[in-house]
Short mmCIF file of C-alpha atoms in Angstrom, two decimals:
data_model
loop_
_atom_site.label_atom_id
_atom_site.label_comp_id
_atom_site.label_asym_id
_atom_site.label_seq_id
_atom_site.Cartn_x
_atom_site.Cartn_y
_atom_site.Cartn_z
CA MET A 1 58.80 24.74 139.93
CA ASN A 2 60.26 26.48 143.15
CA SER A 3 63.62 25.57 142.18
CA ILE A 4 63.36 26.90 138.34
CA LYS A 5 62.05 30.27 139.90
CA ASN A 6 65.24 30.39 142.86
CA ILE A 7 67.36 30.05 139.76
CA LEU A 8 65.50 32.73 137.53
CA ILE A 9 65.91 35.18 140.83
CA LEU A 10 69.97 34.14 140.60
CA ILE A 11 70.10 34.63 136.94
CA PHE A 12 68.15 37.97 137.27
CA ILE A 13 70.08 39.24 140.61
CA TYR A 14 73.94 38.22 138.65
CA THR A 15 72.76 39.94 135.47
CA PHE A 16 71.88 43.26 136.77
CA PHE A 17 75.14 42.46 139.73
CA LEU A 18 77.14 42.47 135.93
CA TRP A 19 75.50 45.48 134.26
CA GLY A 20 76.06 47.96 137.62
CA CYS A 21 79.78 47.08 137.63
CA LYS A 22 79.94 47.47 133.64
CA ASN A 23 77.86 50.69 134.36
CA LYS A 24 80.74 51.62 136.73
CA ILE A 25 83.80 50.95 134.85
CA VAL A 26 82.31 53.09 132.18
CA THR A 27 81.62 55.70 134.45
CA ALA A 28 85.00 55.28 136.48
CA GLN A 29 87.05 55.44 132.61
CA ASP A 30 85.10 58.02 131.15
CA ASP A 31 86.15 60.46 134.09
CA PHE A 32 89.56 59.70 133.48
CA VAL A 33 89.47 60.41 129.81
CA GLN A 34 87.76 63.77 131.28
CA GLN A 35 90.38 64.69 133.71
CA LYS A 36 93.29 63.19 131.00
CA ASN A 37 91.45 65.62 128.60
CA GLU A 38 91.53 68.82 131.16
CA VAL A 39 95.08 68.50 132.11
CA LEU A 40 96.38 68.56 128.44
CA HIS A 41 93.94 71.51 128.02
CA ASN A 42 95.42 73.23 130.64
CA LYS A 43 99.18 71.96 129.78
CA LYS A 44 99.02 73.34 126.38
CA THR A 45 97.40 77.09 127.61
CA THR A 46 100.03 76.92 129.59
CA LEU A 47 102.72 76.44 126.91
CA LYS A 48 101.03 79.16 125.01
CA THR A 49 100.98 81.69 127.64
CA THR A 50 104.72 80.58 129.33
CA ASP A 51 107.07 79.16 126.88
CA ILE A 52 109.27 81.05 124.82
CA ILE A 53 110.27 79.53 121.34
CA ILE A 54 113.57 81.02 120.18
CA ASP A 55 114.14 80.46 116.64
CA SER A 56 117.85 78.66 116.00
CA ASP A 57 117.86 80.03 112.80
CA LYS A 58 117.74 83.38 114.35
CA ILE A 59 120.64 82.47 116.45
CA ARG A 60 122.73 81.39 114.10
CA GLN A 61 122.16 84.55 111.74
CA LEU A 62 123.23 86.59 114.16
CA ILE A 63 126.46 84.93 114.64
CA ILE A 64 126.90 85.66 111.13
CA VAL A 65 126.39 88.99 111.17
CA GLY A 66 128.51 89.20 114.47
CA VAL A 67 126.55 89.60 117.50
CA PRO A 68 126.78 85.76 119.08
CA VAL A 69 123.62 85.20 121.34
CA ILE A 70 123.97 85.70 125.41
CA MET A 71 121.63 84.54 127.59
CA PRO A 72 121.98 83.89 131.83
CA ASN A 73 122.11 80.26 133.11
CA TYR A 74 121.06 81.83 136.38
CA ILE A 75 117.52 83.09 136.15
CA PRO A 76 115.94 84.15 140.12
CA ASP A 77 112.88 82.78 141.25
CA GLY A 78 109.76 83.95 140.09
CA PHE A 79 111.52 85.33 136.66
CA GLN A 80 111.24 83.72 133.49
CA LEU A 81 112.04 84.42 129.93
CA THR A 82 108.77 86.62 128.31
CA ASN A 83 109.80 88.06 125.24
CA PHE A 84 112.96 87.58 122.94
CA ASN A 85 113.09 89.42 119.73
CA ALA A 86 116.06 89.22 116.55
CA ASP A 87 116.20 92.20 114.04
CA ILE A 88 118.49 91.22 111.05
CA ARG A 89 118.95 93.96 108.84
CA THR A 90 120.20 92.77 105.22
CA PRO A 91 121.23 95.64 102.62
CA GLU A 92 120.05 95.59 99.27
CA ASN A 93 122.54 92.68 98.04
CA ASP A 94 121.19 90.59 100.43
CA ASN A 95 124.35 89.89 101.31
CA ILE A 96 123.84 88.56 105.17
CA ALA A 97 127.58 88.94 105.91
CA ASP A 98 127.19 92.88 105.02
CA SER A 99 123.69 92.49 107.77
CA THR A 100 123.66 94.23 110.83
CA GLY A 101 122.02 92.51 113.88
CA HIS A 102 120.38 93.35 117.02
CA TYR A 103 118.56 91.10 119.26
CA GLU A 104 116.84 91.84 122.86
CA ALA A 105 115.45 89.26 125.44
CA ILE A 106 113.12 90.13 128.31
CA TYR A 107 112.65 88.36 131.92
CA GLN A 108 109.12 89.18 133.81
CA GLY A 109 109.43 88.48 137.60
CA ALA A 110 107.46 89.36 140.31
CA ASN A 111 106.58 93.01 142.45
CA ARG A 112 107.10 94.63 138.91
CA CYS A 113 110.34 93.79 138.25
CA HIS A 114 112.18 92.82 135.11
CA PHE A 115 115.41 92.82 133.51
CA GLY A 116 116.68 92.57 129.92
CA ILE A 117 119.60 91.61 127.70
CA GLU A 118 120.52 93.49 124.81
CA GLY A 119 122.93 92.98 122.05
CA SER A 120 123.70 94.92 119.26
CA GLU A 121 126.67 95.71 116.91
CA ALA A 122 126.25 99.63 118.10
CA SER A 123 127.57 101.40 121.62
CA TRP A 124 124.88 102.29 124.03
CA GLY A 125 125.33 105.90 124.03
CA ASP A 126 126.78 108.18 126.76
CA TYR A 127 127.07 107.33 130.14
CA LEU A 128 124.20 108.83 132.11
CA ASP A 129 123.94 110.06 136.01
CA VAL A 130 125.48 106.98 137.95
CA SER A 131 125.66 107.04 141.81
CA GLN A 132 126.80 104.11 142.59
CA GLN A 133 128.96 101.08 140.76
CA TRP A 134 129.91 97.64 140.95
CA ILE A 135 132.76 95.46 138.53
CA ILE A 136 131.66 92.12 137.79
CA ASN A 137 134.17 89.50 136.83
CA THR A 138 132.74 87.20 134.10
CA LYS A 139 133.75 84.11 131.98
CA ILE A 140 132.63 85.55 129.02
CA LEU A 141 132.27 88.75 128.83
CA GLY A 142 135.94 89.66 131.02
CA GLU A 143 135.02 92.77 133.54
CA VAL A 144 131.34 94.40 133.35
CA THR A 145 131.21 97.32 135.07
CA LEU A 146 127.13 97.15 136.97
CA MET A 147 125.78 100.82 137.38
CA HIS A 148 123.17 102.69 139.34
CA ILE A 149 122.09 105.33 137.11
CA TYR A 150 119.34 107.90 137.14
CA GLY A 151 117.33 108.97 133.61
CA GLY A 152 117.35 105.99 131.92
CA SER A 153 114.62 105.14 129.38
CA SER A 154 112.39 103.79 132.01
CA GLY A 155 112.39 107.26 134.09
CA LYS A 156 112.91 105.27 137.40
CA PRO A 157 116.08 104.42 139.34
CA GLU A 158 118.07 101.42 137.35
CA LEU A 159 120.53 99.37 137.32
CA GLN A 160 122.73 99.12 133.57
CA ALA A 161 125.86 97.66 132.46
CA TRP A 162 127.24 98.08 129.00
CA VAL A 163 129.83 95.97 127.48
CA ILE A 164 131.48 97.67 124.79
CA PRO A 165 134.58 96.42 122.40
CA ASP A 166 136.52 99.96 123.31
CA GLU A 167 140.42 99.10 123.39
CA LYS A 168 139.35 95.05 122.50
CA GLU A 169 137.15 92.67 121.74
CA VAL A 170 133.95 91.63 124.14
CA ILE A 171 133.67 88.03 122.76
CA LYS A 172 136.98 86.79 120.76
CA GLY A 173 136.30 86.85 117.17
CA PHE A 174 133.51 89.33 117.21
CA PRO A 175 135.15 92.87 116.90
CA TYR A 176 131.97 94.72 117.14
CA ALA A 177 129.55 92.66 119.38
CA SER A 178 128.06 94.90 122.31
CA TYR A 179 125.59 94.34 125.25
CA ARG A 180 123.67 96.08 127.63
CA PHE A 181 122.14 94.79 130.61
CA TYR A 182 119.07 96.41 132.45
CA PHE A 183 117.50 95.69 135.52
CA ILE A 184 114.08 97.89 136.41
CA CYS A 185 111.53 97.60 139.26
CA GLN A 186 109.09 99.83 139.76
CA ASN A 187 108.79 100.28 143.46
CA SER A 188 112.63 99.83 144.34
CA LEU A 189 116.13 99.43 143.44
CA PHE A 190 116.55 95.97 141.26
CA SER A 191 118.80 93.95 143.86
CA PRO A 192 122.29 94.74 142.95
CA LYS A 193 123.74 91.04 144.17
CA GLU A 194 120.88 89.49 142.17
CA ALA A 195 121.67 91.68 138.95
CA ALA A 196 125.45 90.78 139.41
CA ARG A 197 125.05 87.03 139.69
CA ILE A 198 122.29 87.30 136.18
CA ILE A 199 125.71 88.99 134.47
CA GLU A 200 128.21 86.29 136.06
CA SER A 201 126.20 83.57 134.41
CA VAL A 202 126.09 83.95 130.76
CA LYS A 203 126.41 81.68 128.09
CA ILE A 204 126.76 82.11 124.23
CA GLN A 205 123.60 80.49 122.98
#
């Protein structure tokens, strides 16, 4: 009789042990699933707020209208692409070859600083009040003059570089393509050295 009682007690202990292990496994699995969902949710949120998708069709259209898209290969730490706008203006005949194009890429950074690149078939107006300038030699654009100017659109001292096809094409095969670089900080002057590195690094997309 005692042996049967002991067997029943052992069966009860074993069953309780199995139930406890299973409960721990299920709890661990639930925790893992919850953590995975949180990571995926955070990843999706990050992608939505920081990743800018550049439409390859827009890039091709800009090339057709004569404005190849150039973007920097070097981006300073703390900066990221936050905006890319492309505007293709097609005439009434809907001929893409007769269209005009413009694009602007903007990179935001720390200390209320940002820089941008614009491409167009139009020139950028007259030079403003230039206090200092630097000559930069690039593989893609040739010789570029970086200027420290006053009286720009920001109302702050800023760095700008205009690349205009005066006597020769800026990019071979695109006679009217011109580009403007601008570098602005709200509380200081953007580093000319960093601006030069950005301009030197540009590549055609």
